[in-house]
Amino acid sequence: MSVTLDEDGGSDQALADRLSAVRSAVADALRAASRDADEVTTIVVTKFHPESLVRRLHALGVRDFGENRHQEAEAKASATSDLELRWHFVGQLQGNKAKRVRRYASVVHSVDRISLVDALSAGSPDSEHKSLECFIQINLTQDPHRGGAIGDDVERVAERILAAPELTLRGVMAVAPLDEEPRAAFARVAAISERVRSIAPEATSISAGMSSDFREAILEGATHLRIGTAITGNRPTAG
Ligand SMILES: *Cc1c(COP(=O)(O)O)cnc(C)c1O
Protein backbone atom coordinates (compact mmCIF):
# COMPACT_ATOMS: atom_id res chain seq x y z
CA MET A 1 0.00 0.00 0.00
CA SER A 2 1.63 3.26 -1.04
CA VAL A 3 1.03 6.49 0.85
CA THR A 4 1.95 9.65 -1.02
CA LEU A 5 3.28 12.68 0.83
CA ASP A 6 0.91 15.00 -0.95
CA GLU A 7 -0.76 17.47 1.39
CA ASP A 8 -4.32 17.16 0.20
CA GLY A 9 -4.94 13.54 -0.48
CA GLY A 10 -2.87 13.41 -3.69
CA SER A 11 -4.38 12.99 -7.14
CA ASP A 12 -7.86 11.56 -7.50
CA GLN A 13 -6.26 8.36 -8.76
CA ALA A 14 -3.89 8.12 -5.78
CA LEU A 15 -6.76 8.66 -3.37
CA ALA A 16 -8.93 6.06 -5.09
CA ASP A 17 -6.00 3.61 -5.09
CA ARG A 18 -5.37 4.03 -1.36
CA LEU A 19 -9.06 3.65 -0.57
CA SER A 20 -9.33 0.46 -2.59
CA ALA A 21 -6.09 -0.91 -1.10
CA VAL A 22 -7.53 -0.38 2.40
CA ARG A 23 -10.86 -1.90 1.38
CA SER A 24 -9.16 -5.03 0.12
CA ALA A 25 -6.90 -5.28 3.17
CA VAL A 26 -10.03 -5.04 5.34
CA ALA A 27 -11.71 -7.76 3.28
CA ASP A 28 -8.59 -9.98 3.60
CA ALA A 29 -8.52 -9.58 7.36
CA LEU A 30 -12.23 -10.37 7.61
CA ARG A 31 -11.70 -13.54 5.58
CA ALA A 32 -8.74 -14.49 7.77
CA ALA A 33 -10.99 -14.05 10.81
CA SER A 34 -13.84 -16.04 9.15
CA ARG A 35 -16.07 -13.01 9.52
CA ASP A 36 -18.63 -11.66 7.05
CA ALA A 37 -17.72 -8.80 4.74
CA ASP A 38 -20.53 -6.60 6.06
CA GLU A 39 -19.47 -6.83 9.70
CA VAL A 40 -17.19 -3.81 9.56
CA THR A 41 -17.76 -0.09 9.02
CA THR A 42 -14.74 1.90 7.87
CA ILE A 43 -14.77 5.49 9.09
CA VAL A 44 -12.37 7.78 7.24
CA VAL A 45 -10.74 10.21 9.66
CA THR A 46 -10.29 13.51 7.79
CA LYS A 47 -8.87 15.68 10.60
CA PHE A 48 -6.59 18.48 9.32
CA HIS A 49 -7.76 17.87 5.76
CA PRO A 50 -9.99 20.35 3.93
CA GLU A 51 -13.64 19.99 3.06
CA SER A 52 -12.61 19.27 -0.55
CA LEU A 53 -11.14 15.93 0.54
CA VAL A 54 -14.44 14.98 2.19
CA ARG A 55 -16.20 15.71 -1.12
CA ARG A 56 -13.70 13.64 -3.10
CA LEU A 57 -14.09 10.72 -0.69
CA HIS A 58 -17.87 11.03 -0.86
CA ALA A 59 -17.61 10.76 -4.65
CA LEU A 60 -15.71 7.50 -4.08
CA GLY A 61 -18.54 6.13 -1.96
CA VAL A 62 -17.41 7.01 1.57
CA ARG A 63 -20.28 8.00 3.90
CA ASP A 64 -18.77 7.68 7.38
CA PHE A 65 -16.30 10.39 8.41
CA GLY A 66 -14.38 10.93 11.64
CA GLU A 67 -13.02 14.08 13.28
CA ASN A 68 -11.33 14.63 16.63
CA ARG A 69 -11.71 18.37 17.29
CA HIS A 70 -15.04 20.05 17.73
CA GLN A 71 -14.36 23.34 15.93
CA GLU A 72 -12.92 21.70 12.87
CA ALA A 73 -15.61 19.02 12.82
CA GLU A 74 -18.41 21.56 13.13
CA ALA A 75 -17.03 23.68 10.28
CA LYS A 76 -16.53 20.69 7.97
CA ALA A 77 -19.93 19.19 8.76
CA SER A 78 -21.59 22.52 8.05
CA ALA A 79 -19.64 23.03 4.79
CA THR A 80 -20.74 19.59 3.55
CA SER A 81 -24.31 19.66 4.83
CA ASP A 82 -25.56 19.20 1.24
CA LEU A 83 -24.16 15.62 1.35
CA GLU A 84 -25.69 12.73 3.30
CA LEU A 85 -22.83 11.90 5.64
CA ARG A 86 -22.50 10.38 9.07
CA TRP A 87 -20.04 12.27 11.30
CA HIS A 88 -18.25 10.32 14.01
CA PHE A 89 -16.66 12.35 16.79
CA VAL A 90 -13.56 10.42 17.91
CA GLY A 91 -11.53 12.89 20.03
CA GLN A 92 -11.49 14.01 23.63
CA LEU A 93 -14.60 16.04 24.27
CA GLN A 94 -15.22 18.79 26.83
CA GLY A 95 -18.63 18.82 28.42
CA ASN A 96 -19.27 22.42 27.38
CA LYS A 97 -19.00 21.45 23.71
CA ALA A 98 -21.29 18.42 24.00
CA LYS A 99 -24.49 20.15 22.99
CA ARG A 100 -22.96 21.53 19.81
CA VAL A 101 -21.39 18.21 18.89
CA ARG A 102 -24.84 16.64 19.07
CA ARG A 103 -26.03 18.92 16.28
CA TYR A 104 -23.82 17.37 13.62
CA ALA A 105 -22.48 14.09 15.01
CA SER A 106 -24.38 10.83 14.61
CA VAL A 107 -21.91 8.96 16.79
CA VAL A 108 -19.52 9.90 19.62
CA HIS A 109 -16.72 7.33 20.12
CA SER A 110 -15.08 9.02 23.10
CA VAL A 111 -17.63 8.90 25.92
CA ASP A 112 -15.47 8.20 28.96
CA ARG A 113 -17.05 9.75 32.03
CA ILE A 114 -20.41 10.24 33.68
CA SER A 115 -20.29 14.03 33.44
CA LEU A 116 -19.92 13.75 29.67
CA VAL A 117 -22.87 11.35 29.45
CA ASP A 118 -24.93 13.92 31.34
CA ALA A 119 -23.74 16.77 29.11
CA LEU A 120 -24.57 14.81 25.95
CA SER A 121 -28.02 13.88 27.19
CA ALA A 122 -28.94 17.23 28.76
CA GLY A 123 -31.50 19.36 27.01
CA SER A 124 -31.72 17.54 23.72
CA PRO A 125 -33.00 20.30 21.42
CA ASP A 126 -36.28 18.60 20.48
CA SER A 127 -38.03 15.28 20.56
CA GLU A 128 -37.40 14.66 16.86
CA HIS A 129 -33.69 14.77 17.54
CA LYS A 130 -32.28 11.40 16.66
CA SER A 131 -30.77 9.30 19.38
CA LEU A 132 -27.02 9.84 19.66
CA GLU A 133 -24.99 6.65 19.30
CA CYS A 134 -22.24 6.33 21.93
CA PHE A 135 -19.12 4.25 22.34
CA ILE A 136 -17.42 4.10 25.73
CA GLN A 137 -13.76 4.90 25.26
CA ILE A 138 -11.45 2.60 27.23
CA ASN A 139 -8.05 3.83 28.41
CA LEU A 140 -5.63 0.95 27.77
CA THR A 141 -2.58 2.82 29.09
CA GLN A 142 -1.29 3.23 32.65
CA ASP A 143 -1.67 7.00 32.28
CA PRO A 144 -4.90 8.23 33.89
CA HIS A 145 -4.65 11.52 31.97
CA ARG A 146 -5.23 9.79 28.66
CA GLY A 147 -8.80 9.79 27.39
CA GLY A 148 -10.84 6.76 28.37
CA ALA A 149 -12.50 5.06 31.28
CA ILE A 150 -10.67 2.50 33.39
CA GLY A 151 -11.75 -0.37 35.64
CA ASP A 152 -15.28 -0.30 37.03
CA ASP A 153 -15.85 3.16 35.58
CA VAL A 154 -16.57 1.41 32.29
CA GLU A 155 -19.68 -0.25 33.77
CA ARG A 156 -20.70 2.98 35.55
CA VAL A 157 -20.56 4.94 32.31
CA ALA A 158 -22.43 2.14 30.51
CA GLU A 159 -25.24 2.23 33.07
CA ARG A 160 -25.51 6.00 32.82
CA ILE A 161 -25.80 5.82 29.01
CA LEU A 162 -28.43 3.07 29.28
CA ALA A 163 -30.44 5.32 31.60
CA ALA A 164 -30.42 8.24 29.13
CA PRO A 165 -33.30 7.99 26.65
CA GLU A 166 -31.53 10.33 24.18
CA LEU A 167 -28.47 8.09 23.94
CA THR A 168 -27.87 4.63 22.47
CA LEU A 169 -24.97 2.54 23.71
CA ARG A 170 -23.24 0.91 20.73
CA GLY A 171 -20.18 -0.57 22.43
CA VAL A 172 -16.59 0.22 23.34
CA MET A 173 -13.76 2.12 21.67
CA ALA A 174 -10.01 2.09 22.21
CA VAL A 175 -6.67 3.19 20.78
CA ALA A 176 -3.86 0.62 21.09
CA PRO A 177 -1.01 1.93 23.30
CA LEU A 178 2.30 2.53 21.48
CA ASP A 179 4.19 0.22 23.84
CA GLU A 180 1.96 -2.83 23.51
CA GLU A 181 1.50 -5.39 20.75
CA PRO A 182 -1.75 -4.22 19.05
CA ARG A 183 -3.23 -7.71 18.94
CA ALA A 184 -2.80 -8.09 22.72
CA ALA A 185 -4.28 -4.64 23.33
CA PHE A 186 -7.31 -5.43 21.16
CA ALA A 187 -7.79 -8.75 22.93
CA ARG A 188 -8.12 -6.74 26.15
CA VAL A 189 -10.72 -4.55 24.43
CA ALA A 190 -12.66 -7.67 23.38
CA ALA A 191 -12.72 -8.85 27.01
CA ILE A 192 -14.00 -5.46 28.20
CA SER A 193 -16.62 -5.53 25.44
CA GLU A 194 -17.88 -8.82 26.87
CA ARG A 195 -18.21 -7.25 30.30
CA VAL A 196 -20.22 -4.38 28.84
CA ARG A 197 -22.45 -6.80 26.90
CA SER A 198 -23.28 -8.60 30.13
CA ILE A 199 -25.18 -5.46 31.20
CA ALA A 200 -26.06 -4.20 27.69
CA PRO A 201 -26.50 -7.15 25.30
CA GLU A 202 -27.14 -4.90 22.27
CA ALA A 203 -23.87 -3.00 22.75
CA THR A 204 -21.97 -5.34 20.44
CA SER A 205 -19.84 -2.85 18.51
CA ILE A 206 -16.10 -2.40 18.94
CA SER A 207 -14.43 0.74 17.56
CA ALA A 208 -10.76 -0.17 17.20
CA GLY A 209 -8.09 -0.17 14.54
CA MET A 210 -6.33 2.70 12.79
CA SER A 211 -4.05 2.89 9.72
CA SER A 212 -1.26 0.81 11.22
CA ASP A 213 -3.22 -1.79 13.17
CA PHE A 214 -6.64 -2.36 11.62
CA ARG A 215 -5.82 -5.94 10.62
CA GLU A 216 -5.08 -6.90 14.25
CA ALA A 217 -8.23 -5.08 15.35
CA ILE A 218 -10.36 -7.01 12.86
CA LEU A 219 -8.84 -10.29 14.03
CA GLU A 220 -9.94 -9.37 17.57
CA GLY A 221 -13.48 -8.49 16.58
CA ALA A 222 -13.46 -4.77 15.69
CA THR A 223 -16.64 -3.62 13.96
CA HIS A 224 -15.75 0.06 13.41
CA LEU A 225 -12.34 1.03 12.01
CA ARG A 226 -11.13 4.62 12.27
CA ILE A 227 -8.67 5.04 9.42
CA GLY A 228 -6.90 8.27 8.51
CA THR A 229 -3.54 8.42 6.76
CA ALA A 230 -3.70 5.02 5.02
CA ILE A 231 -6.58 6.48 3.00
CA THR A 232 -6.05 10.25 3.04
CA GLY A 233 -2.27 10.30 2.79
CA ASN A 234 -0.26 12.29 5.30
CA ARG A 235 -2.03 15.02 7.21
CA PRO A 236 -1.12 18.63 6.32
CA THR A 237 0.06 19.23 9.90
CA ALA A 238 0.97 16.79 12.65
CA GLY A 239 -1.99 15.20 14.31
C1 LIG B 1 -6.42 10.45 13.99
C2 LIG B 1 -7.18 9.36 14.62
C3 LIG B 1 -7.38 8.15 13.96
C4 LIG B 1 -6.79 7.83 12.60
O1 LIG B 1 -5.40 7.68 12.70
P1 LIG B 1 -4.50 7.16 11.47
O2 LIG B 1 -3.28 6.64 12.12
O3 LIG B 1 -4.23 8.35 10.61
O4 LIG B 1 -5.26 6.11 10.77
C5 LIG B 1 -8.14 7.18 14.61
N1 LIG B 1 -8.67 7.39 15.85
C6 LIG B 1 -8.50 8.55 16.51
C7 LIG B 1 -9.10 8.70 17.85
C8 LIG B 1 -7.75 9.58 15.92
O5 LIG B 1 -7.58 10.72 16.60
mmCIF file of C-alpha atoms and ligand atoms in Angstrom:
data_model
loop_
_atom_site.group_PDB
_atom_site.id
_atom_site.type_symbol
_atom_site.label_atom_id
_atom_site.label_comp_id
_atom_site.label_asym_id
_atom_site.label_seq_id
_atom_site.Cartn_x
_atom_site.Cartn_y
_atom_site.Cartn_z
ATOM 1 C CA MET A 1 0.000 0.000 0.000
ATOM 2 C CA SER A 2 1.632 3.263 -1.040
ATOM 3 C CA VAL A 3 1.034 6.487 0.847
ATOM 4 C CA THR A 4 1.953 9.650 -1.017
ATOM 5 C CA LEU A 5 3.278 12.678 0.832
ATOM 6 C CA ASP A 6 0.912 15.000 -0.952
ATOM 7 C CA GLU A 7 -0.755 17.468 1.387
ATOM 8 C CA ASP A 8 -4.317 17.161 0.200
ATOM 9 C CA GLY A 9 -4.936 13.540 -0.480
ATOM 10 C CA GLY A 10 -2.871 13.415 -3.688
ATOM 11 C CA SER A 11 -4.385 12.993 -7.136
ATOM 12 C CA ASP A 12 -7.861 11.555 -7.502
ATOM 13 C CA GLN A 13 -6.264 8.356 -8.757
ATOM 14 C CA ALA A 14 -3.887 8.121 -5.783
ATOM 15 C CA LEU A 15 -6.762 8.660 -3.372
ATOM 16 C CA ALA A 16 -8.932 6.059 -5.088
ATOM 17 C CA ASP A 17 -6.004 3.614 -5.085
ATOM 18 C CA ARG A 18 -5.367 4.034 -1.362
ATOM 19 C CA LEU A 19 -9.055 3.648 -0.572
ATOM 20 C CA SER A 20 -9.328 0.461 -2.587
ATOM 21 C CA ALA A 21 -6.089 -0.906 -1.100
ATOM 22 C CA VAL A 22 -7.526 -0.383 2.401
ATOM 23 C CA ARG A 23 -10.860 -1.898 1.384
ATOM 24 C CA SER A 24 -9.164 -5.029 0.116
ATOM 25 C CA ALA A 25 -6.896 -5.282 3.171
ATOM 26 C CA VAL A 26 -10.029 -5.036 5.344
ATOM 27 C CA ALA A 27 -11.709 -7.764 3.278
ATOM 28 C CA ASP A 28 -8.594 -9.975 3.597
ATOM 29 C CA ALA A 29 -8.520 -9.578 7.365
ATOM 30 C CA LEU A 30 -12.227 -10.374 7.609
ATOM 31 C CA ARG A 31 -11.705 -13.541 5.576
ATOM 32 C CA ALA A 32 -8.738 -14.493 7.767
ATOM 33 C CA ALA A 33 -10.990 -14.053 10.806
ATOM 34 C CA SER A 34 -13.837 -16.040 9.155
ATOM 35 C CA ARG A 35 -16.073 -13.008 9.517
ATOM 36 C CA ASP A 36 -18.628 -11.663 7.045
ATOM 37 C CA ALA A 37 -17.722 -8.800 4.745
ATOM 38 C CA ASP A 38 -20.530 -6.599 6.057
ATOM 39 C CA GLU A 39 -19.466 -6.831 9.697
ATOM 40 C CA VAL A 40 -17.188 -3.810 9.564
ATOM 41 C CA THR A 41 -17.758 -0.087 9.025
ATOM 42 C CA THR A 42 -14.743 1.896 7.870
ATOM 43 C CA ILE A 43 -14.769 5.491 9.090
ATOM 44 C CA VAL A 44 -12.375 7.776 7.244
ATOM 45 C CA VAL A 45 -10.739 10.215 9.659
ATOM 46 C CA THR A 46 -10.285 13.508 7.790
ATOM 47 C CA LYS A 47 -8.873 15.683 10.596
ATOM 48 C CA PHE A 48 -6.586 18.476 9.325
ATOM 49 C CA HIS A 49 -7.765 17.868 5.761
ATOM 50 C CA PRO A 50 -9.988 20.354 3.930
ATOM 51 C CA GLU A 51 -13.643 19.991 3.058
ATOM 52 C CA SER A 52 -12.615 19.271 -0.545
ATOM 53 C CA LEU A 53 -11.139 15.932 0.539
ATOM 54 C CA VAL A 54 -14.439 14.980 2.186
ATOM 55 C CA ARG A 55 -16.199 15.706 -1.122
ATOM 56 C CA ARG A 56 -13.700 13.636 -3.098
ATOM 57 C CA LEU A 57 -14.095 10.715 -0.688
ATOM 58 C CA HIS A 58 -17.874 11.028 -0.858
ATOM 59 C CA ALA A 59 -17.614 10.761 -4.648
ATOM 60 C CA LEU A 60 -15.706 7.495 -4.083
ATOM 61 C CA GLY A 61 -18.543 6.129 -1.956
ATOM 62 C CA VAL A 62 -17.413 7.005 1.573
ATOM 63 C CA ARG A 63 -20.284 7.995 3.899
ATOM 64 C CA ASP A 64 -18.767 7.677 7.379
ATOM 65 C CA PHE A 65 -16.303 10.387 8.405
ATOM 66 C CA GLY A 66 -14.382 10.934 11.639
ATOM 67 C CA GLU A 67 -13.021 14.078 13.278
ATOM 68 C CA ASN A 68 -11.329 14.633 16.634
ATOM 69 C CA ARG A 69 -11.706 18.372 17.286
ATOM 70 C CA HIS A 70 -15.035 20.055 17.728
ATOM 71 C CA GLN A 71 -14.365 23.340 15.932
ATOM 72 C CA GLU A 72 -12.921 21.703 12.868
ATOM 73 C CA ALA A 73 -15.609 19.023 12.824
ATOM 74 C CA GLU A 74 -18.408 21.562 13.133
ATOM 75 C CA ALA A 75 -17.031 23.682 10.277
ATOM 76 C CA LYS A 76 -16.530 20.691 7.975
ATOM 77 C CA ALA A 77 -19.929 19.190 8.758
ATOM 78 C CA SER A 78 -21.595 22.516 8.046
ATOM 79 C CA ALA A 79 -19.645 23.034 4.791
ATOM 80 C CA THR A 80 -20.735 19.590 3.551
ATOM 81 C CA SER A 81 -24.312 19.656 4.830
ATOM 82 C CA ASP A 82 -25.559 19.196 1.241
ATOM 83 C CA LEU A 83 -24.163 15.616 1.350
ATOM 84 C CA GLU A 84 -25.685 12.732 3.302
ATOM 85 C CA LEU A 85 -22.826 11.898 5.640
ATOM 86 C CA ARG A 86 -22.496 10.376 9.074
ATOM 87 C CA TRP A 87 -20.045 12.267 11.304
ATOM 88 C CA HIS A 88 -18.250 10.320 14.006
ATOM 89 C CA PHE A 89 -16.656 12.348 16.789
ATOM 90 C CA VAL A 90 -13.556 10.424 17.910
ATOM 91 C CA GLY A 91 -11.530 12.888 20.029
ATOM 92 C CA GLN A 92 -11.495 14.007 23.630
ATOM 93 C CA LEU A 93 -14.602 16.037 24.274
ATOM 94 C CA GLN A 94 -15.219 18.786 26.827
ATOM 95 C CA GLY A 95 -18.634 18.821 28.419
ATOM 96 C CA ASN A 96 -19.271 22.418 27.377
ATOM 97 C CA LYS A 97 -18.997 21.445 23.709
ATOM 98 C CA ALA A 98 -21.292 18.421 24.002
ATOM 99 C CA LYS A 99 -24.494 20.148 22.993
ATOM 100 C CA ARG A 100 -22.963 21.528 19.811
ATOM 101 C CA VAL A 101 -21.386 18.206 18.887
ATOM 102 C CA ARG A 102 -24.840 16.643 19.070
ATOM 103 C CA ARG A 103 -26.034 18.919 16.281
ATOM 104 C CA TYR A 104 -23.820 17.369 13.622
ATOM 105 C CA ALA A 105 -22.476 14.090 15.014
ATOM 106 C CA SER A 106 -24.380 10.828 14.609
ATOM 107 C CA VAL A 107 -21.912 8.962 16.786
ATOM 108 C CA VAL A 108 -19.525 9.897 19.619
ATOM 109 C CA HIS A 109 -16.719 7.335 20.117
ATOM 110 C CA SER A 110 -15.081 9.018 23.103
ATOM 111 C CA VAL A 111 -17.626 8.895 25.917
ATOM 112 C CA ASP A 112 -15.465 8.201 28.958
ATOM 113 C CA ARG A 113 -17.053 9.748 32.035
ATOM 114 C CA ILE A 114 -20.409 10.236 33.678
ATOM 115 C CA SER A 115 -20.292 14.026 33.437
ATOM 116 C CA LEU A 116 -19.918 13.750 29.671
ATOM 117 C CA VAL A 117 -22.875 11.354 29.447
ATOM 118 C CA ASP A 118 -24.928 13.925 31.339
ATOM 119 C CA ALA A 119 -23.745 16.774 29.111
ATOM 120 C CA LEU A 120 -24.569 14.808 25.950
ATOM 121 C CA SER A 121 -28.024 13.880 27.189
ATOM 122 C CA ALA A 122 -28.937 17.229 28.761
ATOM 123 C CA GLY A 123 -31.501 19.357 27.011
ATOM 124 C CA SER A 124 -31.725 17.541 23.720
ATOM 125 C CA PRO A 125 -33.004 20.297 21.420
ATOM 126 C CA ASP A 126 -36.276 18.600 20.481
ATOM 127 C CA SER A 127 -38.027 15.276 20.564
ATOM 128 C CA GLU A 128 -37.404 14.655 16.859
ATOM 129 C CA HIS A 129 -33.691 14.775 17.544
ATOM 130 C CA LYS A 130 -32.276 11.400 16.661
ATOM 131 C CA SER A 131 -30.773 9.299 19.379
ATOM 132 C CA LEU A 132 -27.023 9.840 19.658
ATOM 133 C CA GLU A 133 -24.989 6.654 19.304
ATOM 134 C CA CYS A 134 -22.244 6.328 21.930
ATOM 135 C CA PHE A 135 -19.118 4.253 22.345
ATOM 136 C CA ILE A 136 -17.418 4.097 25.729
ATOM 137 C CA GLN A 137 -13.762 4.895 25.257
ATOM 138 C CA ILE A 138 -11.449 2.602 27.228
ATOM 139 C CA ASN A 139 -8.055 3.834 28.410
ATOM 140 C CA LEU A 140 -5.634 0.951 27.768
ATOM 141 C CA THR A 141 -2.580 2.815 29.093
ATOM 142 C CA GLN A 142 -1.286 3.235 32.648
ATOM 143 C CA ASP A 143 -1.671 7.000 32.279
ATOM 144 C CA PRO A 144 -4.904 8.233 33.886
ATOM 145 C CA HIS A 145 -4.654 11.522 31.968
ATOM 146 C CA ARG A 146 -5.234 9.785 28.659
ATOM 147 C CA GLY A 147 -8.798 9.787 27.395
ATOM 148 C CA GLY A 148 -10.839 6.761 28.367
ATOM 149 C CA ALA A 149 -12.497 5.062 31.283
ATOM 150 C CA ILE A 150 -10.666 2.499 33.389
ATOM 151 C CA GLY A 151 -11.752 -0.371 35.644
ATOM 152 C CA ASP A 152 -15.279 -0.295 37.031
ATOM 153 C CA ASP A 153 -15.851 3.164 35.580
ATOM 154 C CA VAL A 154 -16.575 1.406 32.286
ATOM 155 C CA GLU A 155 -19.680 -0.249 33.766
ATOM 156 C CA ARG A 156 -20.700 2.975 35.546
ATOM 157 C CA VAL A 157 -20.557 4.939 32.312
ATOM 158 C CA ALA A 158 -22.434 2.145 30.508
ATOM 159 C CA GLU A 159 -25.238 2.229 33.067
ATOM 160 C CA ARG A 160 -25.515 6.000 32.817
ATOM 161 C CA ILE A 161 -25.805 5.818 29.008
ATOM 162 C CA LEU A 162 -28.430 3.070 29.283
ATOM 163 C CA ALA A 163 -30.441 5.318 31.605
ATOM 164 C CA ALA A 164 -30.417 8.242 29.131
ATOM 165 C CA PRO A 165 -33.303 7.987 26.651
ATOM 166 C CA GLU A 166 -31.535 10.332 24.178
ATOM 167 C CA LEU A 167 -28.467 8.089 23.937
ATOM 168 C CA THR A 168 -27.875 4.631 22.474
ATOM 169 C CA LEU A 169 -24.968 2.543 23.711
ATOM 170 C CA ARG A 170 -23.236 0.915 20.732
ATOM 171 C CA GLY A 171 -20.182 -0.567 22.435
ATOM 172 C CA VAL A 172 -16.589 0.216 23.342
ATOM 173 C CA MET A 173 -13.762 2.118 21.672
ATOM 174 C CA ALA A 174 -10.007 2.093 22.205
ATOM 175 C CA VAL A 175 -6.670 3.186 20.783
ATOM 176 C CA ALA A 176 -3.859 0.623 21.087
ATOM 177 C CA PRO A 177 -1.011 1.928 23.296
ATOM 178 C CA LEU A 178 2.300 2.526 21.483
ATOM 179 C CA ASP A 179 4.186 0.216 23.837
ATOM 180 C CA GLU A 180 1.962 -2.834 23.508
ATOM 181 C CA GLU A 181 1.499 -5.392 20.755
ATOM 182 C CA PRO A 182 -1.748 -4.223 19.049
ATOM 183 C CA ARG A 183 -3.235 -7.709 18.941
ATOM 184 C CA ALA A 184 -2.799 -8.092 22.717
ATOM 185 C CA ALA A 185 -4.279 -4.643 23.330
ATOM 186 C CA PHE A 186 -7.311 -5.427 21.157
ATOM 187 C CA ALA A 187 -7.787 -8.749 22.928
ATOM 188 C CA ARG A 188 -8.125 -6.741 26.153
ATOM 189 C CA VAL A 189 -10.719 -4.554 24.429
ATOM 190 C CA ALA A 190 -12.655 -7.672 23.384
ATOM 191 C CA ALA A 191 -12.725 -8.849 27.013
ATOM 192 C CA ILE A 192 -14.004 -5.459 28.201
ATOM 193 C CA SER A 193 -16.616 -5.534 25.437
ATOM 194 C CA GLU A 194 -17.881 -8.823 26.872
ATOM 195 C CA ARG A 195 -18.207 -7.247 30.305
ATOM 196 C CA VAL A 196 -20.224 -4.382 28.838
ATOM 197 C CA ARG A 197 -22.452 -6.799 26.899
ATOM 198 C CA SER A 198 -23.275 -8.601 30.126
ATOM 199 C CA ILE A 199 -25.180 -5.462 31.196
ATOM 200 C CA ALA A 200 -26.062 -4.199 27.692
ATOM 201 C CA PRO A 201 -26.504 -7.149 25.304
ATOM 202 C CA GLU A 202 -27.141 -4.898 22.267
ATOM 203 C CA ALA A 203 -23.872 -3.004 22.745
ATOM 204 C CA THR A 204 -21.968 -5.336 20.443
ATOM 205 C CA SER A 205 -19.842 -2.853 18.510
ATOM 206 C CA ILE A 206 -16.098 -2.400 18.936
ATOM 207 C CA SER A 207 -14.432 0.739 17.560
ATOM 208 C CA ALA A 208 -10.763 -0.171 17.196
ATOM 209 C CA GLY A 209 -8.090 -0.170 14.539
ATOM 210 C CA MET A 210 -6.325 2.704 12.791
ATOM 211 C CA SER A 211 -4.053 2.887 9.723
ATOM 212 C CA SER A 212 -1.261 0.807 11.222
ATOM 213 C CA ASP A 213 -3.218 -1.794 13.172
ATOM 214 C CA PHE A 214 -6.645 -2.360 11.618
ATOM 215 C CA ARG A 215 -5.820 -5.936 10.623
ATOM 216 C CA GLU A 216 -5.078 -6.897 14.246
ATOM 217 C CA ALA A 217 -8.230 -5.077 15.355
ATOM 218 C CA ILE A 218 -10.358 -7.012 12.859
ATOM 219 C CA LEU A 219 -8.838 -10.293 14.031
ATOM 220 C CA GLU A 220 -9.936 -9.365 17.569
ATOM 221 C CA GLY A 221 -13.484 -8.489 16.577
ATOM 222 C CA ALA A 222 -13.461 -4.773 15.693
ATOM 223 C CA THR A 223 -16.644 -3.616 13.957
ATOM 224 C CA HIS A 224 -15.748 0.062 13.412
ATOM 225 C CA LEU A 225 -12.338 1.030 12.013
ATOM 226 C CA ARG A 226 -11.126 4.624 12.274
ATOM 227 C CA ILE A 227 -8.674 5.037 9.421
ATOM 228 C CA GLY A 228 -6.903 8.271 8.512
ATOM 229 C CA THR A 229 -3.538 8.423 6.757
ATOM 230 C CA ALA A 230 -3.699 5.021 5.025
ATOM 231 C CA ILE A 231 -6.580 6.476 2.996
ATOM 232 C CA THR A 232 -6.053 10.254 3.043
ATOM 233 C CA GLY A 233 -2.265 10.298 2.786
ATOM 234 C CA ASN A 234 -0.261 12.290 5.301
ATOM 235 C CA ARG A 235 -2.027 15.017 7.212
ATOM 236 C CA PRO A 236 -1.116 18.630 6.324
ATOM 237 C CA THR A 237 0.058 19.225 9.900
ATOM 238 C CA ALA A 238 0.967 16.794 12.646
ATOM 239 C CA GLY A 239 -1.993 15.197 14.313
HETATM 240 C C1 LIG B 1 -6.421 10.454 13.994
HETATM 241 C C2 LIG B 1 -7.181 9.364 14.624
HETATM 242 C C3 LIG B 1 -7.379 8.148 13.961
HETATM 243 C C4 LIG B 1 -6.795 7.825 12.602
HETATM 244 O O1 LIG B 1 -5.395 7.682 12.705
HETATM 245 P P1 LIG B 1 -4.502 7.160 11.470
HETATM 246 O O2 LIG B 1 -3.279 6.635 12.124
HETATM 247 O O3 LIG B 1 -4.232 8.347 10.606
HETATM 248 O O4 LIG B 1 -5.255 6.109 10.768
HETATM 249 C C5 LIG B 1 -8.140 7.183 14.608
HETATM 250 N N1 LIG B 1 -8.671 7.390 15.846
HETATM 251 C C6 LIG B 1 -8.495 8.549 16.506
HETATM 252 C C7 LIG B 1 -9.102 8.701 17.852
HETATM 253 C C8 LIG B 1 -7.750 9.576 15.923
HETATM 254 O O5 LIG B 1 -7.576 10.719 16.597
#
